[in-house]
Amino acid sequence: MHFGLYLLRVCSVPNVNQPSYEVPVPTVKIASFNLLNYLEPPMAYYDFQNIYTLEQWHKKQAWITRFLDKNQPDIIGFQEVFSSESLQSLLEKAGYPYYAVIDSPTVIDDFIYRSPVVAIASKFPITEISTVTADQQAATLLGLHDFHFSRKPLRATINIPHIGLTDCYVTHFKSKRSLFDDPLPSTIVPSDTALSRFAGQRLGSWGSAMLRGTEANLLLLAILKQRESSARPMLLMGDFNDELSSSCLEQLIAGNVFGMSDSDIERLIGYYRLYDSWTLFTQNTEQATLSRPPTHYFGAKSSVLDYILLSQEFNAQYRGSLFEVSHYHTEDKHLVNSSFEEDGYSTDHALPCVTLSLRC
């Protein structure tokens, strides 16, 4: 699709005569934000009973505004967006003149919404937006044909002060929910039995893991190809729905190449790598033993599902880097010390916020 027309349809860009945003201090703040069913009433999410009351919706809107006021991120990657126009309006009032979305949710029965999308907001100009598509030839090599992401990833090129045009990606990988809900066919195992349920859940969970891992690696391939063609800094943020150390996702930050020497890897591969911002923060501040706060809780189990990954331009270990990760904050009060009056309609994820400081 022609870029100019696409931008007009999905991205709010101020008048060209409007002065560009100026950074008062040499820092840039990045946040990833899972909104949890962001859908304006009277529409319903997933089921006809899931409709916010006006009071609940206003509380959710107020909570988001408080987060923005408190943390002041400059760039935010959003997941679980149903009501894009409402989000854009809220963000404009909060001081974010640039907004982009490249997809729309599925609507059934006129008012029930499924398949939320990702979006991005920025205080800095968004100069280009694009849907990230899977390389079908690479997918075929993996034994998959006509592969598509469960949720379309977004790439926005943002003109960040001091560093210039930067490719910013937002993603929401496939969840751990079983790939299929129906019982296994009776030709595989006897239906309506404990064995059928057990085997079905095992296969369904593995199917989700395979899809999540494939999404991660095909997204990484698209990021690497864009890096090669644009030579721009890059960052990836989103809800990964798994630990970064898992077998599904570990390739996102892997730096090893079989058969290549360490010196060649450092010289040739660092340019293409993505680095976990938490790791960069603990290395830069010499707090390697610091415990990483979870971003999600399920019963008694906690995990880190939300990440911000950065290219070497933000890695203080790289001599040519322009920025370094000077602070890492996980906004989690609404999960660990919540007040229903304030946090009742917030989100079920904690929100990672990274501060990048210009290196002297």
PDB file of N, CA and C in Angstrom, residues 163 165-166 227 231-235 270-273 275 280 310-316 318 320-325 356-359:
ATOM      1  N   ILE A 163      19.585  10.823  18.277  1.00  0.00           N
ATOM      2  CA  ILE A 163      19.935   9.582  17.584  1.00  0.00           C
ATOM      3  C   ILE A 163      19.276   9.487  16.215  1.00  0.00           C
ATOM      4  N   LEU A 165      16.350   8.876  13.187  1.00  0.00           N
ATOM      5  CA  LEU A 165      15.341   7.898  12.799  1.00  0.00           C
ATOM      6  C   LEU A 165      15.646   6.536  13.402  1.00  0.00           C
ATOM      7  N   THR A 166      14.648   5.994  14.112  1.00  0.00           N
ATOM      8  CA  THR A 166      14.800   4.724  14.820  1.00  0.00           C
ATOM      9  C   THR A 166      13.600   3.850  14.513  1.00  0.00           C
ATOM     10  N   ARG A 227      17.055  -3.752   9.412  1.00  0.00           N
ATOM     11  CA  ARG A 227      18.319  -3.194   9.907  1.00  0.00           C
ATOM     12  C   ARG A 227      19.354  -3.134   8.787  1.00  0.00           C
ATOM     13  N   ALA A 231      19.896   0.624   8.187  1.00  0.00           N
ATOM     14  CA  ALA A 231      21.017   0.963   9.075  1.00  0.00           C
ATOM     15  C   ALA A 231      20.578   1.859  10.230  1.00  0.00           C
ATOM     16  N   ARG A 232      19.287   1.746  10.601  1.00  0.00           N
ATOM     17  CA  ARG A 232      18.783   2.582  11.697  1.00  0.00           C
ATOM     18  C   ARG A 232      18.819   1.828  13.024  1.00  0.00           C
ATOM     19  N   PRO A 233      18.956   2.552  14.152  1.00  0.00           N
ATOM     20  CA  PRO A 233      18.800   1.911  15.462  1.00  0.00           C
ATOM     21  C   PRO A 233      17.423   1.254  15.549  1.00  0.00           C
ATOM     22  N   MET A 234      17.270   0.327  16.467  1.00  0.00           N
ATOM     23  CA  MET A 234      16.002  -0.403  16.543  1.00  0.00           C
ATOM     24  C   MET A 234      15.683  -0.756  17.985  1.00  0.00           C
ATOM     25  N   LEU A 235      14.384  -0.860  18.252  1.00  0.00           N
ATOM     26  CA  LEU A 235      13.917  -1.345  19.550  1.00  0.00           C
ATOM     27  C   LEU A 235      12.645  -2.143  19.338  1.00  0.00           C
ATOM     28  N   GLY A 270      27.340  -8.067  16.506  1.00  0.00           N
ATOM     29  CA  GLY A 270      26.801  -7.094  17.459  1.00  0.00           C
ATOM     30  C   GLY A 270      25.900  -6.064  16.805  1.00  0.00           C
ATOM     31  N   TYR A 271      26.186  -5.711  15.581  1.00  0.00           N
ATOM     32  CA  TYR A 271      25.408  -4.720  14.849  1.00  0.00           C
ATOM     33  C   TYR A 271      23.961  -5.157  14.660  1.00  0.00           C
ATOM     34  N   TYR A 272      23.721  -6.454  14.583  1.00  0.00           N
ATOM     35  CA  TYR A 272      22.382  -6.970  14.308  1.00  0.00           C
ATOM     36  C   TYR A 272      21.636  -7.404  15.566  1.00  0.00           C
ATOM     37  N   ARG A 273      22.329  -7.495  16.666  1.00  0.00           N
ATOM     38  CA  ARG A 273      21.728  -8.086  17.867  1.00  0.00           C
ATOM     39  C   ARG A 273      20.717  -7.165  18.550  1.00  0.00           C
ATOM     40  N   TYR A 275      19.284  -6.532  22.537  1.00  0.00           N
ATOM     41  CA  TYR A 275      19.711  -6.738  23.924  1.00  0.00           C
ATOM     42  C   TYR A 275      18.539  -6.436  24.856  1.00  0.00           C
ATOM     43  N   LEU A 280      20.959  -4.712  30.160  1.00  0.00           N
ATOM     44  CA  LEU A 280      21.781  -3.528  29.930  1.00  0.00           C
ATOM     45  C   LEU A 280      21.774  -2.623  31.157  1.00  0.00           C
ATOM     46  N   LEU A 310      16.651  -3.673  22.809  1.00  0.00           N
ATOM     47  CA  LEU A 310      17.322  -2.535  22.188  1.00  0.00           C
ATOM     48  C   LEU A 310      18.517  -2.981  21.350  1.00  0.00           C
ATOM     49  N   SER A 311      18.838  -2.200  20.327  1.00  0.00           N
ATOM     50  CA  SER A 311      20.022  -2.470  19.511  1.00  0.00           C
ATOM     51  C   SER A 311      21.261  -1.884  20.176  1.00  0.00           C
ATOM     52  N   GLN A 312      22.423  -2.119  19.581  1.00  0.00           N
ATOM     53  CA  GLN A 312      23.690  -1.771  20.232  1.00  0.00           C
ATOM     54  C   GLN A 312      23.887  -0.263  20.410  1.00  0.00           C
ATOM     55  N   GLU A 313      23.123   0.565  19.697  1.00  0.00           N
ATOM     56  CA  GLU A 313      23.229   2.011  19.890  1.00  0.00           C
ATOM     57  C   GLU A 313      22.821   2.438  21.297  1.00  0.00           C
ATOM     58  N   PHE A 314      22.164   1.532  22.038  1.00  0.00           N
ATOM     59  CA  PHE A 314      21.727   1.817  23.410  1.00  0.00           C
ATOM     60  C   PHE A 314      22.490   0.969  24.432  1.00  0.00           C
ATOM     61  N   ASN A 315      23.516   0.285  23.981  1.00  0.00           N
ATOM     62  CA  ASN A 315      24.300  -0.612  24.826  1.00  0.00           C
ATOM     63  C   ASN A 315      25.608   0.067  25.215  1.00  0.00           C
ATOM     64  N   ALA A 316      25.748   0.405  26.487  1.00  0.00           N
ATOM     65  CA  ALA A 316      26.935   1.124  26.954  1.00  0.00           C
ATOM     66  C   ALA A 316      28.218   0.315  26.764  1.00  0.00           C
ATOM     67  N   TYR A 318      29.050  -1.053  24.079  1.00  0.00           N
ATOM     68  CA  TYR A 318      29.493  -0.767  22.716  1.00  0.00           C
ATOM     69  C   TYR A 318      30.042   0.652  22.662  1.00  0.00           C
ATOM     70  N   GLY A 320      30.540   2.747  20.409  1.00  0.00           N
ATOM     71  CA  GLY A 320      29.879   3.715  19.547  1.00  0.00           C
ATOM     72  C   GLY A 320      28.455   4.037  19.944  1.00  0.00           C
ATOM     73  N   SER A 321      28.004   3.538  21.099  1.00  0.00           N
ATOM     74  CA  SER A 321      26.611   3.776  21.503  1.00  0.00           C
ATOM     75  C   SER A 321      26.393   5.242  21.866  1.00  0.00           C
ATOM     76  N   LEU A 322      25.192   5.730  21.563  1.00  0.00           N
ATOM     77  CA  LEU A 322      24.834   7.113  21.865  1.00  0.00           C
ATOM     78  C   LEU A 322      24.075   7.233  23.176  1.00  0.00           C
ATOM     79  N   PHE A 323      23.331   6.187  23.523  1.00  0.00           N
ATOM     80  CA  PHE A 323      22.547   6.186  24.754  1.00  0.00           C
ATOM     81  C   PHE A 323      22.948   5.003  25.614  1.00  0.00           C
ATOM     82  N   GLU A 324      22.580   5.077  26.881  1.00  0.00           N
ATOM     83  CA  GLU A 324      22.735   3.951  27.793  1.00  0.00           C
ATOM     84  C   GLU A 324      21.481   3.830  28.640  1.00  0.00           C
ATOM     85  N   VAL A 325      21.215   2.626  29.114  1.00  0.00           N
ATOM     86  CA  VAL A 325      20.037   2.401  29.956  1.00  0.00           C
ATOM     87  C   VAL A 325      20.398   2.825  31.381  1.00  0.00           C
ATOM     88  N   LEU A 356      16.505   5.995  28.855  1.00  0.00           N
ATOM     89  CA  LEU A 356      17.753   6.023  28.087  1.00  0.00           C
ATOM     90  C   LEU A 356      18.384   7.396  28.242  1.00  0.00           C
ATOM     91  N   SER A 357      19.623   7.438  28.649  1.00  0.00           N
ATOM     92  CA  SER A 357      20.331   8.696  28.863  1.00  0.00           C
ATOM     93  C   SER A 357      21.426   8.853  27.825  1.00  0.00           C
ATOM     94  N   LEU A 358      21.556  10.068  27.329  1.00  0.00           N
ATOM     95  CA  LEU A 358      22.583  10.366  26.346  1.00  0.00           C
ATOM     96  C   LEU A 358      23.952  10.228  26.986  1.00  0.00           C
ATOM     97  N   ARG A 359      24.858   9.504  26.328  1.00  0.00           N
ATOM     98  CA  ARG A 359      26.180   9.304  26.896  1.00  0.00           C
ATOM     99  C   ARG A 359      27.035  10.546  26.670  1.00  0.00           C
TER     100      ARG A 359
END
